[in-house]
Coordinates of C-alpha atoms in Angstrom, one line a residue:
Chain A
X1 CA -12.4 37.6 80.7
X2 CA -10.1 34.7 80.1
X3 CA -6.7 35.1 80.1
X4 CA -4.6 32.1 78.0
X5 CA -1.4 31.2 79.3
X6 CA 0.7 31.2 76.9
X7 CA 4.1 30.3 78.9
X8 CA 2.9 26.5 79.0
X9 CA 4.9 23.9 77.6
X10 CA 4.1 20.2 77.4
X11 CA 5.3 17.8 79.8
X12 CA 8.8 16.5 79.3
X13 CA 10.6 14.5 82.1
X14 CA 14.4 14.0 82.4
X15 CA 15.4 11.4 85.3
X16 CA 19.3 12.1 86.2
X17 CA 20.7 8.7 88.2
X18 CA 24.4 8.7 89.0
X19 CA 25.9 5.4 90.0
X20 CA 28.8 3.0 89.8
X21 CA 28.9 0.4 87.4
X22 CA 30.8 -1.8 90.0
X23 CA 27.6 -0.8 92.4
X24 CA 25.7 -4.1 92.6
X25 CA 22.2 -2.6 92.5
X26 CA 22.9 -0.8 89.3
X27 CA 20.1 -1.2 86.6
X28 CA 21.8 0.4 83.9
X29 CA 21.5 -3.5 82.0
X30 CA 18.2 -3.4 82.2
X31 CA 17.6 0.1 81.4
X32 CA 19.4 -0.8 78.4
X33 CA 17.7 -3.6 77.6
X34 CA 14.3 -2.8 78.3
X35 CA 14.7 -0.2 75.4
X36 CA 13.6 -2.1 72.6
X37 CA 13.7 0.1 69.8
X38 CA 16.7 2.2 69.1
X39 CA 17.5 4.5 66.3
X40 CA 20.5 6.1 66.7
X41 CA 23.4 5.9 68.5
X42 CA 26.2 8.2 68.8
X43 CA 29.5 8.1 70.7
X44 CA 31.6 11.2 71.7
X45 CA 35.4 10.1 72.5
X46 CA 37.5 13.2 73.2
X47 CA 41.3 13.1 72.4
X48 CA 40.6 10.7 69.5
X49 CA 41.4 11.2 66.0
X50 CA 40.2 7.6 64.7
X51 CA 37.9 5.3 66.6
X52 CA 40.1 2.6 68.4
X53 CA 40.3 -0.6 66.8
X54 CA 38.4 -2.9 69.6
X55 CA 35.4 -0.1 68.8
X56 CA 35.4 -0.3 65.1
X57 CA 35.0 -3.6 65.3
X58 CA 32.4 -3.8 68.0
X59 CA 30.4 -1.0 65.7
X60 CA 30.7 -3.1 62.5
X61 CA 29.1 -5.9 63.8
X62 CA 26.0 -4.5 64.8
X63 CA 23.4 -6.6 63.3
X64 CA 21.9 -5.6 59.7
X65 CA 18.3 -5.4 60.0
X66 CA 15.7 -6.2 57.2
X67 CA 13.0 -3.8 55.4
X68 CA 10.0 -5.9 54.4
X69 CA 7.5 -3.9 52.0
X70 CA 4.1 -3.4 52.2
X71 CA 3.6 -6.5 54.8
X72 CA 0.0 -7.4 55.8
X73 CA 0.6 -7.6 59.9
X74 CA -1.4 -11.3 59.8
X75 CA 2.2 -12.2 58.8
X76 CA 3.2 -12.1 62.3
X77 CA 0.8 -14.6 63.0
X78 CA 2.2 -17.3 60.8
X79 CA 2.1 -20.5 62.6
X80 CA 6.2 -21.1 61.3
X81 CA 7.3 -17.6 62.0
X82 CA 5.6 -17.9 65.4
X83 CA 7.4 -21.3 65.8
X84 CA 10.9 -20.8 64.2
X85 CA 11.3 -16.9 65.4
X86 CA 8.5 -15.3 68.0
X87 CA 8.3 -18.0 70.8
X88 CA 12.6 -18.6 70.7
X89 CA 12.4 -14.5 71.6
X90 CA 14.9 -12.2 70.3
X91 CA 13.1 -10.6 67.3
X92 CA 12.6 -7.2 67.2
X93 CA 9.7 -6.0 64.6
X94 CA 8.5 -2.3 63.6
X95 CA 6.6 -0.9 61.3
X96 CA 8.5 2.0 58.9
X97 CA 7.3 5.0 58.0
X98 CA 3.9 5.4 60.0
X99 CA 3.6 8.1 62.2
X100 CA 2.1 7.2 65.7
X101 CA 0.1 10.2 66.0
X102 CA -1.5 9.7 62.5
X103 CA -1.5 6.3 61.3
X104 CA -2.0 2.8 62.8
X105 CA 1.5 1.5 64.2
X106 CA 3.0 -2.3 64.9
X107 CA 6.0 -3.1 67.3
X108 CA 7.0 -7.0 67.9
X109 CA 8.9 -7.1 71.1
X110 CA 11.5 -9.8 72.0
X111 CA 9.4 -11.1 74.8
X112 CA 6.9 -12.1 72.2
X113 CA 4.5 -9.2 72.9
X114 CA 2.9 -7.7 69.9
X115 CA 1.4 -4.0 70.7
X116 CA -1.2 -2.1 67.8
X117 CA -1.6 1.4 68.0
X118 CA -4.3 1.7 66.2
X119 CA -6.9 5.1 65.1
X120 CA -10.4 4.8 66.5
X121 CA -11.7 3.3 63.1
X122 CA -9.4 1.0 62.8
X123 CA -10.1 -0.5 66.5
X124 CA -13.8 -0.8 65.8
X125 CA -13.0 -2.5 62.9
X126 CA -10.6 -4.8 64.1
X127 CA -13.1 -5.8 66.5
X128 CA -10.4 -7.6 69.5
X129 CA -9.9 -6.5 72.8
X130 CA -7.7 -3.4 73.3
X131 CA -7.2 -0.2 75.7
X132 CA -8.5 3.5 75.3
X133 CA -4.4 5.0 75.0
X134 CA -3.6 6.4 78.6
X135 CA -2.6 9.9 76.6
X136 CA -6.1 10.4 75.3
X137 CA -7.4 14.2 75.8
X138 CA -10.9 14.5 76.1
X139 CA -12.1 12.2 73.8
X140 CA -10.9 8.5 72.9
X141 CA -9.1 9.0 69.1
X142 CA -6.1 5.9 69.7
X143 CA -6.5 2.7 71.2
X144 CA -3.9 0.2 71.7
X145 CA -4.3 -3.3 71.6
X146 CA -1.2 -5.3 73.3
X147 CA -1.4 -9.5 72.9
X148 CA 1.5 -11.7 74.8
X149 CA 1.7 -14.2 71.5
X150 CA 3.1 -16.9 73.7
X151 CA 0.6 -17.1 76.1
X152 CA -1.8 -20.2 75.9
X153 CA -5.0 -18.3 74.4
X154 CA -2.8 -17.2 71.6
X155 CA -1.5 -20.5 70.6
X156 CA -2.5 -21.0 66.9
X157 CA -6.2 -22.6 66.9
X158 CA -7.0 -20.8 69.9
X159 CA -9.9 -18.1 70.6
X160 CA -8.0 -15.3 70.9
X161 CA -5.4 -16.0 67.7
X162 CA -8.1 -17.0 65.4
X163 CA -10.1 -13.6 66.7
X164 CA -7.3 -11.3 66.0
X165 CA -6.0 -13.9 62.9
X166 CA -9.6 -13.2 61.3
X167 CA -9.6 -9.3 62.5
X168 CA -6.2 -8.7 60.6
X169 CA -6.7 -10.8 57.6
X170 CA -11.1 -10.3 56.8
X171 CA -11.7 -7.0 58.5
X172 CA -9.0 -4.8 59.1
X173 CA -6.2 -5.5 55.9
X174 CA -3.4 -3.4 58.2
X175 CA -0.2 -3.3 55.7
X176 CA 2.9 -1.5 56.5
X177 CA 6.4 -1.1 55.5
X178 CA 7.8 -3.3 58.7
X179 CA 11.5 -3.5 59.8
X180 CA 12.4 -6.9 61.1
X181 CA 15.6 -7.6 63.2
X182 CA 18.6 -10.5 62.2
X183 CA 17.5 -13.3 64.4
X184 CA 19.9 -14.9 66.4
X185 CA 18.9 -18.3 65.2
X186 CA 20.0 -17.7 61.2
X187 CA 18.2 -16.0 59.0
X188 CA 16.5 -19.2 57.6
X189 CA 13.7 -18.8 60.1
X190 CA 12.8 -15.7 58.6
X191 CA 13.5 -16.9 55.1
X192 CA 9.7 -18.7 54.5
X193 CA 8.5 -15.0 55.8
X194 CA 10.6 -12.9 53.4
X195 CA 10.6 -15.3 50.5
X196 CA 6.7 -13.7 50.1
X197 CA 7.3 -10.2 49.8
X198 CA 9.9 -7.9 48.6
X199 CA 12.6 -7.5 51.3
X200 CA 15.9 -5.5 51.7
X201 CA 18.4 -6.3 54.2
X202 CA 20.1 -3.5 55.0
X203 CA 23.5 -2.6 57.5
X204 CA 23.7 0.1 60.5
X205 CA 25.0 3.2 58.8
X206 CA 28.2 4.6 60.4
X207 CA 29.3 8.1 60.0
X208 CA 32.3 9.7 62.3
X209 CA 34.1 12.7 62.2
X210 CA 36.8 14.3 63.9
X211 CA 36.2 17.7 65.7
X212 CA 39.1 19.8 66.7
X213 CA 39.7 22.6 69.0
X214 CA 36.2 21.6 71.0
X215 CA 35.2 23.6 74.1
X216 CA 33.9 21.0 76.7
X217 CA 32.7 21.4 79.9
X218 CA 35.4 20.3 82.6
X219 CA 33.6 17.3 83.6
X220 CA 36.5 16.0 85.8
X221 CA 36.7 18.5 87.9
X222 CA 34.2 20.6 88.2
X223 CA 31.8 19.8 91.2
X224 CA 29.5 17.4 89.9
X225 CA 27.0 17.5 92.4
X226 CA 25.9 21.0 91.2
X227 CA 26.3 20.5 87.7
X228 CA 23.4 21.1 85.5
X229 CA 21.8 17.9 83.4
X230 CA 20.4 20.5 81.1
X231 CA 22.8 22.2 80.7
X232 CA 25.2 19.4 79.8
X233 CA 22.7 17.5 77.3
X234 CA 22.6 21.0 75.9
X235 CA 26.3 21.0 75.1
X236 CA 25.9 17.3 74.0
X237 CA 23.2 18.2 71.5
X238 CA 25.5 21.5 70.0
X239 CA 28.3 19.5 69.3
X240 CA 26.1 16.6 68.0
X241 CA 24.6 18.9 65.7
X242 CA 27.8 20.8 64.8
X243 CA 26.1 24.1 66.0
X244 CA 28.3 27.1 66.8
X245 CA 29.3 27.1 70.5
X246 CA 31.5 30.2 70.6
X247 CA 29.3 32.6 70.7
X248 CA 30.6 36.6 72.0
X249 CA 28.1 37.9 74.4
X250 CA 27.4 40.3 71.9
X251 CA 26.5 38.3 69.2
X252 CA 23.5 38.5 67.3
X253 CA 22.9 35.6 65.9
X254 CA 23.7 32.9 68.8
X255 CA 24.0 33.0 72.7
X256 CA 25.1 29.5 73.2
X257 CA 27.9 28.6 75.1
X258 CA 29.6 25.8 76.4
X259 CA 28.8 25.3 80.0
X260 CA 31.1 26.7 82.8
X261 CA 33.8 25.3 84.1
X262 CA 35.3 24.8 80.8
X263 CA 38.1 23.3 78.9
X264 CA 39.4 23.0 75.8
X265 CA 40.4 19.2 74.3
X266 CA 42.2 19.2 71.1
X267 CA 40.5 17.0 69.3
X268 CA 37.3 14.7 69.8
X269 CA 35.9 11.6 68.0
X270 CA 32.1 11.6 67.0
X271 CA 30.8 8.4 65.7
X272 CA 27.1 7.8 64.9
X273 CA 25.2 4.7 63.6
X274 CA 21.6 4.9 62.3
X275 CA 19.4 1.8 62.0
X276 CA 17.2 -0.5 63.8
X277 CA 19.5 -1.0 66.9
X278 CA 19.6 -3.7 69.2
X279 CA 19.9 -3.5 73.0
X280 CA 22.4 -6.3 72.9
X281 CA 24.7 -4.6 70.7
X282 CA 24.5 -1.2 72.6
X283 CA 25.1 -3.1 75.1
X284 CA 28.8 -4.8 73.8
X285 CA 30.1 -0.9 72.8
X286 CA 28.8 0.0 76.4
X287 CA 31.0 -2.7 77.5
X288 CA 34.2 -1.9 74.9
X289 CA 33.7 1.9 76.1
X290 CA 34.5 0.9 79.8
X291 CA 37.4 -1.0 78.3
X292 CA 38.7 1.8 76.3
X293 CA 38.2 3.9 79.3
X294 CA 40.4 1.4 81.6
X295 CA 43.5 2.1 79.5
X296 CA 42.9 6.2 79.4
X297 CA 43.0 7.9 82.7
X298 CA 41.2 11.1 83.8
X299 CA 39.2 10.5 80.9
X300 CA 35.6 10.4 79.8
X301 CA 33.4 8.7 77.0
X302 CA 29.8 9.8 76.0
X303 CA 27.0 7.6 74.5
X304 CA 23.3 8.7 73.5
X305 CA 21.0 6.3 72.3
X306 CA 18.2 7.9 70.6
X307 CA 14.6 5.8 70.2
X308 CA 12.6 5.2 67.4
X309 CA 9.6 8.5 67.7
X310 CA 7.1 6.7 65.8
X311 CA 7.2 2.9 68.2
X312 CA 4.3 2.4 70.3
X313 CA 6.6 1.4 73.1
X314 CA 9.3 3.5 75.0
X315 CA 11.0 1.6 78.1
X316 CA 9.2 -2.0 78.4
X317 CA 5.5 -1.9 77.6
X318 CA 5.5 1.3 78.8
X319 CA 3.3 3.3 75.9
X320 CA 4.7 5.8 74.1
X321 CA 3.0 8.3 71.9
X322 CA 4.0 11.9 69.8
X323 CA 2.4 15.1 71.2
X324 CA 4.9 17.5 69.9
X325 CA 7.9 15.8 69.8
X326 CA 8.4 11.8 70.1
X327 CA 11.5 11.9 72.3
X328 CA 13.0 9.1 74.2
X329 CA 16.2 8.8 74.5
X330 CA 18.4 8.2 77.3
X331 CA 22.6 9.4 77.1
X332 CA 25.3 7.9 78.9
X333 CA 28.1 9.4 80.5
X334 CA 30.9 7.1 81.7
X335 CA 34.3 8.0 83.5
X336 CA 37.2 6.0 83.9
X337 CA 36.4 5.2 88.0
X338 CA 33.5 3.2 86.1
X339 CA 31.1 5.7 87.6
X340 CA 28.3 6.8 85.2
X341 CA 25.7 9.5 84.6
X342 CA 22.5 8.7 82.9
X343 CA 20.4 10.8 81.6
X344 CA 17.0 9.8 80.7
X345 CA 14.5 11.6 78.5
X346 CA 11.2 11.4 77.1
X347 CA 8.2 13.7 76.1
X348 CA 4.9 14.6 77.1
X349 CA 3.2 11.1 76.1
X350 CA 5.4 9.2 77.7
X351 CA 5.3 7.9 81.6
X352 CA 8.3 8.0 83.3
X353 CA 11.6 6.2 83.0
X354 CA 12.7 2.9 84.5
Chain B
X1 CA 10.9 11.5 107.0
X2 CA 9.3 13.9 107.7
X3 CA 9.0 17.3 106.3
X4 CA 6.8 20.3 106.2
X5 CA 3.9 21.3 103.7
X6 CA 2.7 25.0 103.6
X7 CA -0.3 25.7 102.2
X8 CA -1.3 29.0 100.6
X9 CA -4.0 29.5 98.0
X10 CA -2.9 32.3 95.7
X11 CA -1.6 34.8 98.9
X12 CA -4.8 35.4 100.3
X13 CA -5.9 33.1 103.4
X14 CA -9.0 30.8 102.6
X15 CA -9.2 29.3 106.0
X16 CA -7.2 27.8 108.7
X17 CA -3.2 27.3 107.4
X18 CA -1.3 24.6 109.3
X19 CA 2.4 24.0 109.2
X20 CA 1.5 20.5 109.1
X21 CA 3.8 17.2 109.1
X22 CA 2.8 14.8 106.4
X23 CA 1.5 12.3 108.9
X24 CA -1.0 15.1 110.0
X25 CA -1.8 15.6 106.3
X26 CA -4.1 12.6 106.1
X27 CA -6.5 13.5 109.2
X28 CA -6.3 16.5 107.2
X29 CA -8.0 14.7 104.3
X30 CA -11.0 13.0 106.0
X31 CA -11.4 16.0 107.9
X32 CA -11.1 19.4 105.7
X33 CA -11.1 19.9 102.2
X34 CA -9.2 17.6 100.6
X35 CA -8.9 19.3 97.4
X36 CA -8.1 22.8 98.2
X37 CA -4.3 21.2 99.4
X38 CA -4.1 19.3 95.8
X39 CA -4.9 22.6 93.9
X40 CA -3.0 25.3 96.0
X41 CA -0.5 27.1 93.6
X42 CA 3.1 25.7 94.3
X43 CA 6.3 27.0 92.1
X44 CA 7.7 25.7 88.7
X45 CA 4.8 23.6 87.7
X46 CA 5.6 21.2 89.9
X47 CA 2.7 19.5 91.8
X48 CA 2.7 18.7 95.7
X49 CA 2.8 15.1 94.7
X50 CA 5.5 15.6 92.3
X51 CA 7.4 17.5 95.4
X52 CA 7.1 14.1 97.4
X53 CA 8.6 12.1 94.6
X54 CA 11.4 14.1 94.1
X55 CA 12.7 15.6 97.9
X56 CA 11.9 12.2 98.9
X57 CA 14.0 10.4 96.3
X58 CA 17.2 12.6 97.5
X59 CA 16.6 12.3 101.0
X60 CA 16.7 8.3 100.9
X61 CA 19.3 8.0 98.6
X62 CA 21.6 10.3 100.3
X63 CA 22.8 8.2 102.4
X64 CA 24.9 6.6 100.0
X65 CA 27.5 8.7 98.2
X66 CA 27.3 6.5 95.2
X67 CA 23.9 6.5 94.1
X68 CA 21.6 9.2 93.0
X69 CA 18.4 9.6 91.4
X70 CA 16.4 12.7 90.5
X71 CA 13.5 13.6 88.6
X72 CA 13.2 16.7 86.6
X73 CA 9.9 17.5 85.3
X74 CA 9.4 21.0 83.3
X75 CA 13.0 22.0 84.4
X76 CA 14.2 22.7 80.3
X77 CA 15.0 26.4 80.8
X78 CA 15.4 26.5 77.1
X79 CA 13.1 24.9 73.5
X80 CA 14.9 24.0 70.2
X81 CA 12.7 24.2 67.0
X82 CA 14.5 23.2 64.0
X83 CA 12.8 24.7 61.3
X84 CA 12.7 25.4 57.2
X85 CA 11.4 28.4 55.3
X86 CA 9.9 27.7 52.1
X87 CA 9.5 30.3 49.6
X88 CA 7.4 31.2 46.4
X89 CA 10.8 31.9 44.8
X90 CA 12.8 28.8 45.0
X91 CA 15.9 30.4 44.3
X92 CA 15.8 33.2 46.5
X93 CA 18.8 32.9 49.1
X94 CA 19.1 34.7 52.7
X95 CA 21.8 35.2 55.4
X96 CA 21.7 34.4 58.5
X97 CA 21.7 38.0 60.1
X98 CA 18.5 38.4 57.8
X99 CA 16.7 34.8 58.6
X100 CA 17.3 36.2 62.3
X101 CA 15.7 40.3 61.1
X102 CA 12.9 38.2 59.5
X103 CA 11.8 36.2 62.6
X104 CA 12.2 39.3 64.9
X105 CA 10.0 41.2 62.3
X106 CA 7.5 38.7 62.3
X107 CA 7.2 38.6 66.6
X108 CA 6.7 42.5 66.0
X109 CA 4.0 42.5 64.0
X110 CA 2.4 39.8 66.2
X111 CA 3.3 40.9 69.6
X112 CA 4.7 44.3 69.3
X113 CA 7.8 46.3 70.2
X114 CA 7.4 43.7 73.3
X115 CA 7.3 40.6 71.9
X116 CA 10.0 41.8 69.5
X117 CA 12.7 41.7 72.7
X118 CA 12.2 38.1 72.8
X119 CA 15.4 36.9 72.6
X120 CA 15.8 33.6 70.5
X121 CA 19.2 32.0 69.3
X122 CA 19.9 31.2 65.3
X123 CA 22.0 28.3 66.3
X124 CA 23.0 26.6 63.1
X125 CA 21.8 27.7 59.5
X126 CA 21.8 25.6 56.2
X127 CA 22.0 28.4 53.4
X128 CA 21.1 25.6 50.4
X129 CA 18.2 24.1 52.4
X130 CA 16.7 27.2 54.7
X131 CA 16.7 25.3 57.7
X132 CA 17.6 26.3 61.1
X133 CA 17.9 25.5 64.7
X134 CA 16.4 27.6 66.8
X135 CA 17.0 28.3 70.9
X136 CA 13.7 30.3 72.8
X137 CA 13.1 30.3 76.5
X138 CA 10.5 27.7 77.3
X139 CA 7.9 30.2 78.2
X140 CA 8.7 32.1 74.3
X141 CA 8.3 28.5 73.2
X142 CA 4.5 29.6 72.0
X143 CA 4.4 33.6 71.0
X144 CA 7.8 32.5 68.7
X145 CA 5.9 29.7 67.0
X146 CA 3.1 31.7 66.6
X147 CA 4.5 34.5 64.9
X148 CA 6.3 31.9 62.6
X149 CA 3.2 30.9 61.6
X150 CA 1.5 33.7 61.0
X151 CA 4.2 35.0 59.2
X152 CA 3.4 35.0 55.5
X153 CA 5.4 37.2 52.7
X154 CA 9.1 37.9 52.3
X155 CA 9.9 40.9 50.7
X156 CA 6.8 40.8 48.4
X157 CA 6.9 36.7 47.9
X158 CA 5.0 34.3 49.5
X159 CA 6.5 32.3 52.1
X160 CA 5.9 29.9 54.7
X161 CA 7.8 28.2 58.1
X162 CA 7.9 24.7 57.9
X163 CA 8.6 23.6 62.0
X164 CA 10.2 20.5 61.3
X165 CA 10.5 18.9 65.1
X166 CA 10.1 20.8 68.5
X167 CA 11.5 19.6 72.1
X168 CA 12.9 21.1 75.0
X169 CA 16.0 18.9 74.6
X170 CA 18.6 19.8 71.9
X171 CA 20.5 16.3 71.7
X172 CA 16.3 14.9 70.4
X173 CA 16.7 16.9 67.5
X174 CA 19.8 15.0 66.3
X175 CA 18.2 11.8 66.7
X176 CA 14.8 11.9 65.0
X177 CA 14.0 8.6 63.4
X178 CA 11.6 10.5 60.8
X179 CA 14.5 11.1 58.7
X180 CA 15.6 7.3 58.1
X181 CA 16.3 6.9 54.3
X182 CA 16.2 2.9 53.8
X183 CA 15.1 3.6 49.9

């Protein structure tokens, strides 16, 4: 008789580095940057009541991001859009509300890399060269079909553009909501493109609240080497969420606790901004955190970028895919020695952290 | 570095058992069955192979105090399911304590006095909406969801569990890029 197991749980890895940010090897830069498409990110500053001036500012001028509806993807093959915006680098393109595991998904990388994730039908239809997904099971439902724009077979007239050209425009008439990043060059490179559809440009949403009387975990001086990532990203998550954390051990409703060693702070900051993110801009608050946390001794600062579940892309070119859950997110915890923790996390169809 | 690999197939002996060193392990594989080593049982889902990646990225890396990398695969003790109960009547309002006396009702009539002691956290509650986060051991993860599935009428209306997102890591369930509103 078969038994079924029904304690399994899908893969899910969590990569813990600790390091210095004065450490020369440190590859927290390009971890950053390699993580094209961010979502949200939130910032946990404890003894704060009102987000510092230096960070407002840094947070309000997060580039604003544009919505472009109902696009046909052969858009991205425009000869001046490939001129004026893909080949200079720097824009950041996905497509909005289609779900990786159901639909057919588009991601424009800064490297000029565009990667379809595309349902079987579609790839036969499109008819150009493409990869069985690595996180197939059993049968091959999702290919994904990854083209380096500014390599030489994909200059406009060549074999390869005028393959995929024809593919997206004739065979397979792929249309999606797409969000399309500020390009550093002006937005007049992107004008001829959005001048064609209906567009919306739209600003990083910012919400912060104060918490007060907040129960963290002594993260000073507790003995770090045995403290629990889990643990810790659980806390992270409760307080993110607002959930209850005081729980009596005989409580019915709720268990959850703040981890041991504990302390209490008076009051905590909580800032979060929603939106297509860029790396470059995570990376200035990463920067005006350290320099917040210069001026405040024996203290602490938490960031946690979350990435985008539906992007065909996680770290890199690395693909990324939904089984369950679409997780990737990676959350940064920086003391004022300019040590750091990072904590990296992705799901089951994902391969593993940089 | 070296360490050493012990090799026992469920408890019961299935040949010659070596305390081998890892150099030794690949004469090993042109010489025995290879496969028996890869599949041998080994603790907390994690694979031989996965044991090399991660004793061997502390041992290298301890050398300097500064740096430290691990990898933790299956190691979430704990899965969060945030999820929202629809009902026939739309109007119909419950407390937490009874939310909580629903679900527990529901893993009793699927599993039994049993699956009934399987202890889940209600750890935040939207009265207006009927959504919830929700805290189960990772090996509950699948008898809870099951019995939220299969569990159909509230006091004498229909109802239904809508699982909105599921990961073993709270901090994803505050991030989920579904919910973006650009309308």
């Amino acid at each position: 008789m078969m038994t079924v197991d029904l304690d399994q749980t899908p893969r899910s890895l969590l990569v813990f580095d600790r390091s210095s940010f004065l450490d020369e090897k440190n590859r927290i830069s390009s971890q950053v940057e390699q993580h094209h498409f961010n979502y949200k990110v939130s910032v946990l500053l404890p003894e704060c009541s009102s987000a510092p001036s230096h960070l407002d500012s840094v947070l309000n001028s997060f580039k604003s991001f544009y919505l472009i509806r109902n696009m046909p993807i052969y858009e991205l093959l425009d000869k001046h859009f490939l001129e004026t915006a893909a080949y200079k680098g720097s824009v950041y393109g996905l497509s909005y509300r289609t779900r990786v595991d159901e639909d057919n998904c588009v991601a424009l990388m800064p490297n000029g890399r565009l990667c379809l994730s595309l349902d079987k039908d579609s790839f036969q239809v499109l008819g150009v060269e493409g990869k069985p997904s690595r996180f197939n099971h059993r049968t091959n439902s999702r290919y994904v079909v990854s083209v380096d724009l500014t390599h030489s077979s994909m200059a406009p007239g060549g074999r390869g553009y005028v393959r995929l050209l024809t593919g997206l425009r004739s065979r397979l008439h792929l249309k999606t909501d797409f969000l399309l990043s500020h390009h550093p060059g002006g937005g007049a490179s992107l004008q001829a493109l959005l001048s064609r559809y209906d567009w919306s440009e739209h600003r990083p949403e910012i919400r912060s609240r104060v918490l007060t009387q907040l129960s963290c975990p002594a993260l000073l001086t507790s003995d770090l080497q045995s403290s629990d990532p889990h643990s810790f990203l659980e806390w992270l998550g409760a307080v993110d969420a607002d959930a209850s954390r005081e729980n009596s051990s005989s409580s019915f409703l709720s268990s959850l606790v703040c981890p041991e060693p504990s302390t209490t702070l008076n009051q905590a900051l909580s800032v979060s901004v929603c939106g297509l993110l860029l790396p470059q801009d995570i990376h200035r608050l990463i920067q005006e955190i350290r320099r917040h946390l210069e001026h405040h001794l024996e203290s602490w600062a938490s960031l946690t970028v979350h990435g985008f579940v539906d992007s065909p892309v996680s770290w890199g070119d690395s693909e990324h895919g939904v089984m369950r859950g679409g997780e990737n997110f990676y959350s940064l915890l920086m003391f004022h020695d300019h040590t750091y923790h990072l904590h990296q996390a992705t799901g089951a169809h994902d391969t593993c952290p940089p | 570095m070296r360490w050493f690999v012990e090799t026992t197939c469920g408890g019961r002996t299935r040949g010659v058992f070596f305390r081998l060193c890892v150099d030794d392990l690949f004469l090993m594989f042109f010489s025995f069955q290879v496969d028996r080593l890869c599949r041998c049982s080994s603790p907390a889902g994690a694979r031989v192979t996965d044991r090399f990646n991660i004793m061997s990225g502390v041992d290298e890396k301890d050398e300097s105090a500064v740096y430290r990398r691990v990898v933790l695969k299956n190691a979430s003790p704990y899965h969060y399911l945030e999820v929202c109960l629809v009902l026939q009547d739309e109007s119909t309002r419950l407390s937490a304590v009874e939310l909580k006396q629903f679900i527990i009702s529901g893993l009793k009539s699927l599993y039994g006095e049993v699956g009934a002691a399987l202890t889940f956290d209600l750890l935040k509650y939207d009265e207006d909406k009927l959504t919830a986060l929700l805290r189960v051991y990772s090996r509950g993860l699948v008898k809870l969801w099951s019995s939220l599935t299969l569990l159909g009428s509230y006091q004498n209306q229909a109802c239904a569990f809508r699982v909105l997102q599921v990961s073993p890591f709270l901090l994803a369930l505050t991030g989920n890029s579904r919910e973006l509103q650009l309308d």
